[in-house]
Short mmCIF file of C-alpha atoms in Angstrom, two decimals:
data_model
loop_
_atom_site.label_atom_id
_atom_site.label_comp_id
_atom_site.label_asym_id
_atom_site.label_seq_id
_atom_site.Cartn_x
_atom_site.Cartn_y
_atom_site.Cartn_z
CA THR V 263 3.58 -16.28 -95.68
CA SER V 264 5.85 -13.13 -95.33
CA GLY V 265 3.92 -12.00 -98.56
CA LEU V 266 1.94 -12.96 -102.26
CA ASN V 267 3.00 -12.00 -105.54
CA LEU V 268 0.17 -9.88 -107.32
CA ARG V 269 0.75 -10.56 -111.17
CA THR V 270 -0.22 -9.11 -113.93
CA GLY V 271 -1.61 -12.46 -115.82
CA PRO V 272 -2.73 -15.63 -114.60
CA SER V 273 0.76 -17.50 -114.77
CA THR V 274 3.97 -17.63 -112.34
CA ASP V 275 5.70 -16.41 -116.00
CA THR V 276 4.31 -12.92 -115.85
CA SER V 277 5.67 -9.84 -114.05
CA ILE V 278 5.25 -8.90 -110.53
CA VAL V 279 2.61 -6.12 -110.08
CA THR V 280 3.82 -5.67 -106.25
CA THR V 281 4.03 -7.89 -102.95
CA LEU V 282 0.36 -8.27 -101.28
CA SER V 283 1.31 -8.72 -97.18
CA TYR V 284 -0.18 -11.43 -95.25
CA GLY V 285 -3.61 -10.85 -94.24
CA ALA V 286 -4.06 -8.56 -96.93
CA ARG V 287 -7.99 -7.71 -98.27
CA LEU V 288 -8.90 -8.80 -101.86
CA THR V 289 -11.65 -8.05 -104.12
CA VAL V 290 -12.12 -10.67 -106.70
CA THR V 291 -13.05 -9.55 -110.08
CA SER V 292 -12.62 -12.78 -112.25
CA VAL V 293 -11.52 -16.26 -112.26
CA SER V 294 -9.64 -17.77 -114.77
CA GLY V 295 -8.90 -21.51 -113.61
CA GLN V 296 -7.27 -21.47 -110.61
CA TRP V 297 -6.33 -18.07 -110.75
CA LEU V 298 -8.16 -14.91 -109.53
CA GLY V 299 -8.51 -11.46 -111.27
CA VAL V 300 -8.10 -9.11 -107.83
CA ARG V 301 -7.80 -5.91 -106.69
CA ASP V 302 -6.40 -4.48 -103.50
CA ALA V 303 -7.33 -1.79 -101.11
CA SER V 304 -5.38 1.06 -103.15
CA ASN V 305 -6.92 0.19 -106.66
CA ARG V 306 -3.81 -2.22 -108.16
CA THR V 307 -5.18 -5.24 -110.06
CA GLY V 308 -3.65 -8.16 -111.05
CA TYR V 309 -3.84 -12.13 -110.44
CA VAL V 310 -3.36 -14.28 -107.84
CA HIS V 311 -3.65 -17.86 -107.10
CA SER V 312 -6.25 -19.46 -105.34
CA ASP V 313 -4.23 -21.53 -103.07
CA TYR V 314 -3.00 -18.74 -101.14
CA VAL V 315 -6.24 -16.82 -100.50
CA VAL V 316 -9.72 -17.80 -98.60
CA LYS V 317 -12.84 -15.92 -98.52
CA TYR V 318 -13.26 -13.01 -96.20
CA VAL V 319 -16.14 -12.38 -94.10
CA PRO V 320 -15.79 -8.75 -93.32
CA GLY V 321 -17.09 -8.09 -89.71
CA SER V 322 -18.83 -4.79 -88.07
CA ALA V 323 -17.24 -1.61 -86.83
CA THR V 324 -18.10 1.54 -84.24
CA GLY V 325 -17.43 4.93 -84.12
CA ALA V 326 -16.94 5.72 -87.25
CA SER V 327 -15.45 9.31 -87.80
CA LEU V 328 -13.72 11.53 -90.44
CA SER V 329 -10.72 14.16 -89.65
CA ALA V 330 -13.12 16.66 -91.75
CA SER V 331 -16.96 17.27 -91.91
CA SER V 332 -16.66 19.45 -95.01
CA LEU V 333 -13.54 20.05 -98.04
CA THR V 334 -13.11 22.55 -100.58
CA LEU V 335 -10.05 21.44 -103.54
CA HIS V 336 -10.12 22.05 -107.15
CA GLN V 337 -10.68 19.62 -110.14
CA TYR V 338 -7.30 17.25 -110.27
CA GLN V 339 -5.81 17.72 -106.84
CA THR V 340 -6.36 15.11 -104.11
CA VAL V 341 -7.19 15.97 -100.07
CA ARG V 342 -6.10 13.63 -97.47
CA LEU V 343 -9.40 12.56 -95.04
CA ASP V 344 -8.53 10.62 -92.27
CA GLY V 345 -11.06 7.71 -91.62
CA SER V 346 -11.24 6.10 -88.04
CA ILE V 347 -13.12 3.72 -85.99
CA THR V 348 -13.04 2.94 -82.42
CA SER V 349 -13.50 -0.66 -82.47
CA GLY V 350 -13.98 -3.36 -84.98
CA ASP V 351 -12.25 -4.36 -88.10
CA LEU V 352 -11.30 -1.08 -90.64
CA SER V 353 -11.13 -3.51 -93.57
CA SER V 354 -15.06 -3.48 -93.17
CA MET V 355 -15.61 0.30 -93.52
CA VAL V 356 -16.87 1.18 -96.99
CA TRP V 357 -16.67 4.49 -98.69
CA THR V 358 -19.49 5.85 -101.36
CA SER V 359 -19.84 8.91 -103.10
CA SER V 360 -23.54 10.76 -103.69
CA SER V 361 -21.93 11.94 -107.10
CA PRO V 362 -18.72 9.56 -107.96
CA GLY V 363 -18.22 12.10 -110.92
CA VAL V 364 -17.57 14.84 -109.07
CA ALA V 365 -14.91 13.53 -106.16
CA GLY V 366 -14.28 9.73 -104.50
CA LEU V 367 -12.03 7.58 -103.21
CA GLY V 368 -9.15 7.38 -104.63
CA TYR V 369 -6.95 5.18 -102.61
CA ILE V 370 -5.95 4.25 -99.18
CA VAL V 371 -2.80 4.56 -97.40
CA GLU V 372 -2.68 2.05 -94.39
CA MET V 373 -0.37 3.90 -91.74
CA GLY V 374 0.55 1.16 -89.60
CA SER V 375 -2.89 1.41 -87.45
CA SER V 376 -5.38 -0.92 -86.60
CA ARG V 377 -7.76 1.88 -86.35
CA THR V 378 -7.10 4.77 -88.73
CA TYR V 379 -5.97 5.32 -92.16
CA ALA V 380 -5.52 7.95 -94.39
CA ALA V 381 -7.84 7.90 -97.59
CA MET V 382 -7.03 10.00 -100.98
CA ILE V 383 -9.96 11.72 -101.89
CA TYR V 384 -9.62 12.68 -106.00
CA ALA V 385 -11.56 15.66 -107.43
CA ARG V 386 -12.75 14.60 -110.75
CA SER V 387 -15.22 17.43 -111.65
CA PRO V 388 -16.63 20.54 -110.11
CA GLY V 389 -19.35 20.21 -108.25
CA THR V 390 -20.53 18.72 -104.28
CA THR V 391 -20.71 15.24 -103.19
CA THR V 392 -21.27 13.95 -99.97
CA LEU V 393 -18.51 11.12 -98.99
CA THR V 394 -19.71 8.21 -96.48
CA PHE V 395 -17.47 6.61 -94.77
CA SER V 396 -19.79 3.16 -93.26
CA ASP V 397 -18.95 -0.32 -92.50
CA ARG V 398 -21.52 -2.53 -94.94
CA GLY V 399 -23.65 -3.46 -92.38
CA GLY V 400 -24.41 0.32 -92.08
CA THR V 401 -24.14 0.33 -88.24
CA THR V 402 -21.96 3.19 -87.88
CA LYS V 403 -21.20 5.77 -90.38
CA ALA V 404 -19.72 9.12 -90.70
CA THR V 405 -19.70 12.03 -93.86
CA CYS V 406 -17.92 14.53 -95.11
CA THR V 407 -19.42 16.89 -97.78
CA VAL V 408 -16.63 17.96 -100.59
CA THR V 409 -16.91 21.09 -103.06
CA VAL V 410 -14.78 20.61 -106.14
CA GLN V 411 -14.18 24.11 -107.61
CA ALA V 412 -12.48 24.81 -111.22
CA ALA V 413 -9.55 23.40 -112.27
CA GLU V 414 -6.65 25.77 -111.31
CA PRO V 415 -5.10 27.22 -115.01
CA ILE V 416 -1.92 27.21 -113.52
CA ARG V 417 -0.56 24.23 -110.75
CA PHE V 418 3.04 25.82 -110.27
CA ALA V 419 5.54 27.99 -111.27
CA TYR V 420 9.26 28.53 -110.75
CA SER V 421 12.19 29.06 -112.36
CA SER V 422 15.22 27.04 -113.44
CA GLU V 423 17.34 28.65 -110.79
CA ASN V 424 16.20 29.05 -107.48
CA CYS V 425 19.21 31.45 -107.08
CA ALA V 426 21.07 32.97 -110.10
CA THR V 427 23.52 35.52 -110.78
CA ALA V 428 23.64 38.58 -113.06
CA GLY V 429 23.37 38.08 -116.53
CA GLN V 430 22.93 34.32 -116.14
CA THR V 431 19.87 33.21 -118.35
CA PHE V 432 17.90 30.83 -117.21
CA ASP V 433 13.81 29.52 -117.38
CA LEU V 434 10.45 30.98 -115.90
CA ILE V 435 8.88 27.86 -115.29
CA ALA V 436 4.67 27.18 -115.49
CA VAL V 437 2.80 24.16 -114.90
CA THR V 438 -0.70 23.69 -116.29
CA ASP V 439 -3.59 21.54 -117.08
CA VAL V 440 -4.02 20.82 -120.55
CA SER V 441 -6.69 23.23 -121.65
CA GLN V 442 -4.10 25.89 -121.57
CA THR V 443 -1.68 26.83 -124.40
CA GLU V 444 -0.57 30.59 -123.50
CA VAL V 445 1.38 31.56 -120.30
CA THR V 446 2.23 35.14 -119.75
CA PHE V 447 4.99 35.94 -117.05
CA SER V 448 5.20 39.37 -115.52
CA VAL V 449 7.96 40.87 -113.75
CA ASN V 450 8.01 44.34 -112.76
CA GLY V 451 5.44 45.32 -115.10
CA GLN V 452 6.92 43.91 -118.17
CA THR V 453 5.46 40.83 -119.15
CA TYR V 454 6.87 37.75 -120.84
CA PRO V 455 4.44 35.53 -123.23
CA THR V 456 4.95 32.22 -124.36
CA GLU V 457 3.20 29.52 -126.35
CA LEU V 458 6.19 27.03 -126.20
CA TYR V 459 5.63 24.33 -123.89
CA THR V 460 6.10 20.10 -123.49
CA THR V 461 3.45 17.46 -122.66
CA GLU V 462 3.82 15.61 -119.50
CA SER V 463 2.16 12.34 -118.36
CA ARG V 464 2.10 9.99 -115.60
CA ILE V 465 -0.09 6.97 -115.43
CA SER V 466 -0.96 6.36 -111.84
CA GLY V 467 -0.24 3.21 -109.77
CA TYR V 468 -3.69 3.08 -107.36
CA GLY V 469 -6.24 3.52 -110.08
CA LEU V 470 -6.24 7.45 -110.40
CA PRO V 471 -6.78 8.76 -113.72
CA THR V 472 -3.86 9.66 -115.96
CA ASN V 473 -2.11 12.87 -114.67
CA THR V 474 -1.56 14.99 -118.21
CA ASN V 475 -0.44 18.51 -118.33
CA HIS V 476 1.47 21.63 -120.11
CA VAL V 477 5.08 22.47 -119.06
CA PHE V 478 5.89 25.93 -120.11
CA ARG V 479 9.29 27.97 -120.52
CA ARG V 480 10.53 31.11 -120.60
CA PRO V 481 14.32 32.42 -120.93
CA ILE V 482 14.96 35.48 -118.88
CA SER V 483 18.07 37.12 -117.17
CA PHE V 484 18.44 39.84 -114.77
CA ALA V 485 21.61 42.37 -115.55
CA ASN V 486 20.85 43.32 -111.65
CA PRO V 487 21.18 41.75 -108.42
CA GLY V 488 18.01 41.41 -106.06
CA THR V 489 14.98 40.00 -104.70
CA TYR V 490 12.13 39.48 -108.17
CA SER V 491 8.59 38.51 -107.89
CA VAL V 492 7.60 36.77 -110.68
CA THR V 493 3.53 36.23 -111.60
CA ALA V 494 2.80 33.61 -114.33
CA SER V 495 -0.96 34.13 -115.43
CA ALA V 496 -3.36 31.82 -117.89
CA GLY V 497 -6.96 30.89 -118.39
CA GLY V 498 -7.98 33.83 -115.33
CA GLY V 499 -5.64 32.63 -112.99
CA SER V 500 -2.25 33.30 -111.57
CA LYS V 501 0.80 31.93 -109.36
CA THR V 502 3.07 34.05 -107.99
CA PHE V 503 6.86 33.59 -106.73
CA SER V 504 10.31 34.91 -106.00
CA LEU V 505 13.78 34.08 -107.11
CA LEU V 506 17.33 35.57 -106.00
CA VAL V 507 19.33 37.59 -108.56
CA LEU V 508 22.99 37.56 -106.99
CA PRO V 509 25.85 39.48 -108.06
CA ALA V 510 28.22 37.73 -110.85
CA GLY V 511 31.18 36.29 -109.33
CA GLY V 512 29.98 35.62 -106.37
CA ASP V 513 31.57 33.14 -103.56
CA ALA V 514 29.45 30.27 -102.17
CA ASN V 515 31.80 30.90 -98.93
CA THR V 516 31.58 34.37 -98.57
CA THR V 517 29.47 35.06 -95.74
CA SER V 518 27.20 38.10 -95.28
CA THR V 519 23.78 38.98 -93.28
CA ALA V 520 21.70 38.90 -96.54
CA ALA V 521 18.68 37.09 -96.75
CA ARG V 522 19.04 33.72 -99.07
CA MET V 523 17.52 31.78 -100.89
CA THR V 524 17.91 28.17 -101.86
CA SER V 525 20.03 27.31 -104.58
CA THR V 526 18.69 24.78 -107.47
CA ARG V 527 21.75 22.43 -106.98
CA GLU V 528 20.74 22.32 -103.33
CA LEU V 529 16.86 21.49 -104.12
CA ARG V 530 18.37 18.72 -106.27
CA LEU V 531 20.59 17.35 -103.65
CA ILE V 532 17.36 17.44 -101.28
CA ALA V 533 15.64 15.50 -104.00
CA THR V 534 18.27 12.93 -104.16
CA TYR V 535 18.18 12.97 -100.32
CA GLU V 536 14.62 12.12 -100.01
CA GLY V 537 13.82 9.99 -103.05
CA SER V 538 10.81 10.47 -105.30
CA LEU V 539 7.27 9.44 -104.33
CA PRO V 540 4.93 10.65 -107.36
CA GLU V 541 2.01 9.17 -105.32
CA VAL V 542 1.11 9.33 -101.51
CA GLU V 543 2.52 6.30 -99.76
CA ASP V 544 3.26 5.90 -95.64
CA ASP V 545 6.78 6.86 -94.69
CA SER V 546 8.54 3.24 -94.66
CA ILE V 547 10.87 4.33 -91.60
CA ALA V 548 7.79 6.61 -89.76
CA TRP V 549 4.75 5.47 -90.06
CA GLY V 550 1.78 7.59 -89.97
CA ASN V 551 3.45 9.87 -92.09
CA PRO V 552 2.04 10.00 -95.87
CA THR V 553 4.46 11.52 -98.22
CA VAL V 554 4.39 12.66 -101.95
CA GLY V 555 6.94 14.06 -103.94
CA TYR V 556 10.26 14.65 -102.08
CA GLY V 557 9.44 13.83 -99.02
CA TYR V 558 6.50 16.59 -98.27
CA VAL V 559 4.63 15.26 -95.77
CA VAL V 560 0.98 15.28 -96.29
CA GLN V 561 -0.86 16.50 -92.97
CA LYS V 562 -4.93 15.45 -92.77
CA ASN V 563 -7.46 17.51 -94.51
CA VAL V 564 -5.06 19.14 -96.42
CA VAL V 565 -5.25 19.89 -100.49
CA PHE V 566 -2.04 18.93 -102.84
CA TYR V 567 -1.37 17.22 -106.19
CA ASN V 568 -1.06 13.74 -106.54
CA ASN V 569 0.23 11.22 -108.95
CA LEU V 570 3.04 13.88 -110.17
CA THR V 571 4.43 14.32 -113.13
CA PRO V 572 8.55 15.19 -112.89
CA SER V 573 8.27 18.92 -113.33
CA GLU V 574 5.41 18.96 -110.64
CA MET V 575 7.76 17.15 -108.10
CA PHE V 576 10.44 19.41 -108.66
CA ALA V 577 8.23 22.40 -108.54
CA MET V 578 6.23 21.09 -105.53
CA LEU V 579 9.98 21.11 -103.62
CA ALA V 580 10.76 24.81 -104.28
CA ASP V 581 7.00 25.79 -103.71
CA LYS V 582 7.79 23.98 -100.05
CA VAL V 583 11.01 25.05 -99.59
CA ASN V 584 10.34 28.70 -100.70
CA THR V 585 6.99 29.53 -99.13
CA GLY V 586 7.41 27.16 -96.27
CA SER V 587 8.92 27.06 -93.06
CA PHE V 588 12.04 25.49 -94.47
CA ALA V 589 14.06 28.25 -96.08
CA ALA V 590 11.92 30.87 -93.51
CA GLY V 591 13.54 29.12 -91.06
CA VAL V 592 17.01 29.11 -91.69
CA ASN V 593 16.32 32.78 -92.69
CA ASN V 594 14.54 33.54 -89.41
CA PHE V 595 17.57 31.85 -87.44
CA ARG V 596 20.10 34.04 -89.31
CA SER V 597 18.60 37.22 -88.88
CA LYS V 598 17.34 37.03 -85.17
CA TYR V 599 20.91 36.40 -84.28
CA GLY V 600 22.29 38.90 -86.78
CA LEU V 601 24.51 35.58 -88.40
CA ARG V 602 26.70 36.22 -91.23
CA MET V 603 25.83 33.06 -93.38
CA SER V 604 27.10 31.87 -96.89
CA GLN V 605 25.24 30.45 -99.72
CA ALA V 606 26.97 27.11 -99.00
CA GLN V 607 26.05 27.19 -95.42
CA PHE V 608 21.87 28.13 -96.08
CA ASP V 609 21.95 25.79 -98.43
CA ALA V 610 23.36 22.88 -95.88
CA LEU V 611 20.84 24.12 -92.80
CA VAL V 612 17.96 24.24 -95.32
CA SER V 613 18.66 20.91 -96.32
CA PHE V 614 18.98 19.67 -92.39
CA VAL V 615 15.66 21.82 -91.67
CA TYR V 616 13.82 19.93 -94.16
CA ASN V 617 14.75 16.39 -92.84
CA LEU V 618 14.25 17.11 -89.29
CA GLY V 619 12.08 20.35 -89.38
CA PRO V 620 12.23 24.23 -88.61
CA GLY V 621 12.57 23.65 -84.66
CA ILE V 622 15.70 22.40 -84.89
CA LEU V 623 17.40 25.70 -84.65
CA ASP V 624 16.10 26.64 -81.78
CA PRO V 625 18.83 27.38 -79.13
CA ASP V 626 16.58 26.62 -76.36
CA ASP V 627 15.79 23.24 -77.65
CA TYR V 628 18.99 21.88 -79.11
CA THR V 629 22.72 22.13 -78.67
CA MET V 630 23.54 22.46 -82.35
CA PRO V 631 22.50 25.93 -82.98
CA ASN V 632 24.46 27.37 -79.79
CA VAL V 633 27.81 25.47 -81.48
CA MET V 634 26.59 27.76 -84.34
CA LEU V 635 26.17 31.01 -82.30
CA ASN V 636 29.89 30.36 -80.68
CA ALA V 637 31.06 31.37 -84.26
CA VAL V 638 32.31 34.95 -84.08
CA GLN V 639 35.13 37.24 -85.52
CA PRO V 640 37.61 37.28 -82.94
CA PRO V 641 38.68 40.73 -81.50
CA ALA V 642 41.37 41.92 -84.28
CA ASN V 643 43.45 43.03 -81.09
CA LEU V 644 43.17 39.79 -79.43
CA SER V 645 46.37 38.80 -77.60
CA GLU V 646 48.04 38.06 -74.30
CA SER V 647 47.72 41.63 -73.05
CA THR V 648 43.96 42.60 -74.79
CA PRO V 649 42.57 38.85 -73.53
CA VAL V 650 38.75 38.08 -74.12
CA THR V 651 36.69 36.06 -71.35
CA GLY V 652 35.56 32.49 -72.65
CA LYS V 653 32.70 30.14 -71.27
CA LEU V 654 32.78 26.36 -72.25
CA ASN V 655 28.56 26.47 -73.42
CA ILE V 656 28.35 23.37 -74.94
CA GLU V 657 30.11 20.35 -73.13
CA SER V 658 33.14 19.57 -71.75
CA GLY V 659 36.22 19.45 -73.74
CA LYS V 660 40.06 18.96 -73.42
CA LEU V 661 42.93 21.42 -73.06
CA TYR V 662 45.60 20.33 -75.82
CA GLU V 663 49.30 21.20 -76.32
CA SER V 664 48.69 22.30 -79.72
CA PRO V 665 45.66 22.89 -82.36
CA GLY V 666 43.97 19.25 -82.97
CA THR V 667 42.85 16.50 -81.21
CA THR V 668 45.85 14.23 -81.70
CA ALA V 669 48.18 16.75 -80.08
CA LYS V 670 48.53 15.88 -76.14
CA SER V 671 45.92 16.80 -73.72
CA LEU V 672 46.72 19.15 -70.83
CA ALA V 673 43.60 18.83 -69.08
CA ASN V 674 39.86 18.09 -68.71
CA VAL V 675 37.56 21.17 -68.67
CA ALA V 676 33.82 21.39 -67.30
CA LYS V 677 30.93 22.54 -68.73
CA GLY V 678 30.26 26.09 -67.42
CA ALA V 679 33.86 26.88 -67.04
CA THR V 680 35.80 29.89 -67.68
CA VAL V 681 38.59 30.58 -69.59
CA THR V 682 41.18 33.36 -70.73
CA VAL V 683 41.29 33.55 -74.66
CA ILE V 684 44.45 35.16 -76.01
CA GLY V 685 44.84 33.88 -79.32
CA VAL V 686 42.57 32.08 -82.21
CA GLU V 687 44.28 29.86 -85.11
CA GLN V 688 42.39 28.49 -88.13
CA VAL V 689 43.18 25.13 -89.92
CA ALA V 690 41.93 26.03 -92.72
CA ALA V 691 42.36 22.32 -94.47
CA LYS V 692 39.98 20.88 -91.90
CA ARG V 693 38.12 24.17 -91.22
CA GLN V 694 38.73 23.85 -87.60
CA VAL V 695 39.15 27.19 -85.40
CA TRP V 696 41.25 26.86 -82.19
CA TYR V 697 40.94 29.04 -79.51
CA LYS V 698 44.81 29.81 -77.58
CA VAL V 699 43.18 30.14 -73.57
CA LYS V 700 44.87 30.18 -70.20
CA LEU V 701 43.36 27.96 -67.65
CA ASN V 702 44.58 27.60 -64.35
CA ASN V 703 48.27 28.85 -65.17
CA GLN V 704 48.41 26.31 -68.17
CA THR V 705 48.24 27.55 -72.03
CA GLY V 706 46.75 25.50 -74.51
CA TYR V 707 44.30 25.07 -77.27
CA ILE V 708 40.75 24.54 -76.98
CA PRO V 709 38.22 24.04 -80.07
CA ALA V 710 36.52 27.15 -80.61
CA GLY V 711 32.86 25.91 -81.13
CA LEU V 712 32.51 24.73 -77.63
CA VAL V 713 33.32 28.56 -76.12
CA GLN V 714 31.06 31.56 -75.85
CA LEU V 715 32.96 34.42 -75.89
CA GLN V 716 32.04 36.96 -73.38
CA GLY V 717 31.97 40.57 -74.29
CA SER V 718 30.00 43.36 -76.42
CA GLY V 719 30.83 44.13 -80.15
CA LEU V 720 31.20 40.74 -81.15
CA VAL V 721 30.24 40.09 -84.91
CA PRO V 722 28.47 36.30 -85.23
CA ASP V 723 30.17 34.90 -88.28
CA LEU V 724 29.75 31.40 -89.38
CA ALA V 725 33.14 31.97 -91.45
CA TRP V 726 34.62 31.03 -88.08
CA SER V 727 32.52 27.68 -87.89
CA ASP V 728 34.20 25.11 -86.12
CA ALA V 729 34.17 21.87 -87.61
CA THR V 730 35.80 20.11 -84.79
CA ILE V 731 32.62 20.39 -82.78
CA LEU V 732 29.77 21.52 -85.64
CA ALA V 733 30.40 18.64 -87.88
CA ASN V 734 30.11 16.07 -85.08
CA HIS V 735 26.85 18.26 -83.74
CA PHE V 736 25.45 17.60 -87.38
CA LEU V 737 26.65 14.20 -87.61
CA GLN V 738 24.70 13.35 -84.12
CA PHE V 739 21.29 13.71 -86.19
CA CYS V 740 21.41 10.56 -87.71
CA HIS V 741 19.04 8.30 -86.10
CA ALA V 742 15.65 6.77 -86.92
CA GLY V 743 14.29 5.68 -83.67
CA ASN V 744 16.54 4.55 -81.58
CA SER V 745 19.59 3.85 -84.12
CA ALA V 746 21.89 5.19 -86.40
CA TRP V 747 21.13 5.11 -90.17
CA ALA V 748 23.45 4.72 -92.43
CA GLY V 749 21.23 7.09 -94.94
CA LEU V 750 21.20 9.67 -92.48
CA VAL V 751 24.46 9.75 -91.33
CA TYR V 752 25.68 9.82 -95.13
CA ARG V 753 23.30 13.22 -95.45
CA ARG V 754 24.65 14.79 -92.34
CA LEU V 755 27.79 13.82 -93.87
CA ALA V 756 27.16 15.83 -97.21
CA GLU V 757 25.67 18.81 -95.33
CA ALA V 758 28.48 19.18 -93.44
CA LYS V 759 30.87 19.25 -96.65
CA ILE V 760 28.67 21.66 -97.87
CA PHE V 761 28.36 24.05 -94.88
CA PHE V 762 32.34 23.88 -94.34
CA PHE V 763 33.69 23.47 -97.88
CA ALA V 764 30.89 24.19 -100.37
CA ASP V 765 31.80 20.79 -101.95
CA TYR V 766 28.54 20.08 -103.78
CA THR V 767 30.22 17.59 -105.73
CA GLU V 768 31.04 15.15 -102.80
CA ALA V 769 27.51 15.83 -101.37
CA ASP V 770 26.02 14.41 -104.41
CA PRO V 771 25.45 10.41 -104.25
CA ASN V 772 24.66 10.34 -107.92
CA ALA V 773 28.01 12.25 -108.94
CA ASN V 774 30.22 9.70 -107.21
CA TRP V 775 29.07 7.37 -104.21
CA SER V 776 32.12 6.19 -102.75
CA ASN V 777 33.54 9.92 -102.23
CA TYR V 778 29.67 10.67 -101.10
CA LYS V 779 30.09 8.20 -97.93
CA ARG V 780 33.95 9.44 -97.35
CA ASN V 781 34.43 11.46 -94.76
CA THR V 782 37.07 13.36 -96.79
CA TYR V 783 37.71 16.06 -94.51
CA GLY V 784 38.31 14.29 -91.28
CA PHE V 785 35.30 15.29 -89.55
CA ILE V 786 35.01 13.38 -86.26
CA TYR V 787 31.94 10.99 -85.74
CA PRO V 788 29.49 10.37 -82.84
CA ASP V 789 30.15 6.66 -81.25
CA ASP V 790 26.83 5.60 -83.11
CA ALA V 791 27.80 6.77 -86.29
CA LYS V 792 31.67 5.43 -86.35
CA PRO V 793 30.30 2.22 -87.99
CA TYR V 794 29.73 4.12 -91.12
CA GLU V 795 32.72 6.21 -91.56
CA GLU V 796 35.17 5.32 -94.60
#
């Protein structure tokens, strides 16, 4: 059949642990009448009825290999180690550890391949062990030496406000193992010790040891704006992170060339969009991408914390956004092109990049960043007597009688064509920017997002972004495989609402699901996203 229920007890009256897929390999651990106590490949245990299973005789395999021959990690951490064979049956492969008390197989993540899976290797205590990946007959095997170091005194450190305002009180936070009873935060030579902590625990669904940690919080505020470096110390170890303090009374829509950090409300939205996975599982849409926390894809041979508590999940997200290529990718894009950008625009682009990768902002590979780079402050004296030449560098467009896509179309304008720009008009309610142009003795309006103004001294400024074109290009990134997905359409819509209107409320599905899906601001949807427009 399509699946078999794994139950908590030997009866159909008991609750369901999970649904096992057809062909799943089970290890029988007990017999209770016609019910079998079993354990699956991911170490989940329960009961199945014997009528639905048959004895399995594993085959052999050849060409065993591992993605690393040696690895080092700290106690309580996990590392992804991929096991592969060239032929045979992966289910015939077994894992052994020369010192199981040091490290061993936690569980397996099958990634839609008959030749490779990801093994989650868990570090139990300091020491060294040799892991062996072999078939039961011993005809093929591969080994990896795993060294486990002492536990990190501090696992994560971050702040409750990633991007605070001057005078605002918020918390500095550190997550430690249970051996730590005090943490000291240091900022600019000033120390802030704290013994105040709460305890968090999570019981694994895959057979890993229960994860328990301490979460320390220290309230703080900063009178002056700036970027601050914070170090959390405990037990001879430390973690350092940065936070940004903005001037009080700032506006999320105000653009500048300043370096930025992601706001905490945007981090929480990213967490909502991504969904939570306390333990690493394969991506349900893009197979072969084991994921943990809020959308963090674990690469092979990479060390991480698994079976995460709520504080650890958010801490991991903040760390990956702040220190990885995501916020850095947006800041690099802003800096490289001297682009004036608002906090809301920065937040929206970080969410976009977190989902699609920082390469999505490369103008040589993608059209959307070029639409953003078309946003410039028009010359103050722009007029019919002091015009500017513009070039359609995105795609072909239409010349309209008045600003708005519902106006009468006067002409089609090909990509690469030049126009004489004699004026500019903003439609504030829709964040549209229209250039008044002359073309072949006709005067009309064309969306500014299509036009690259020519000349020197132009200031790139996303305050002049044209939602007519740019929001459409946001929404074009709504595919998984060859199809548009509702969830990706809604996420792109949410990012556009933040980018153009700083509307974090409508961008939050938890705040109002119907408004989250609704095209409140009249963005123009690409054809394959239109079935999801409300």
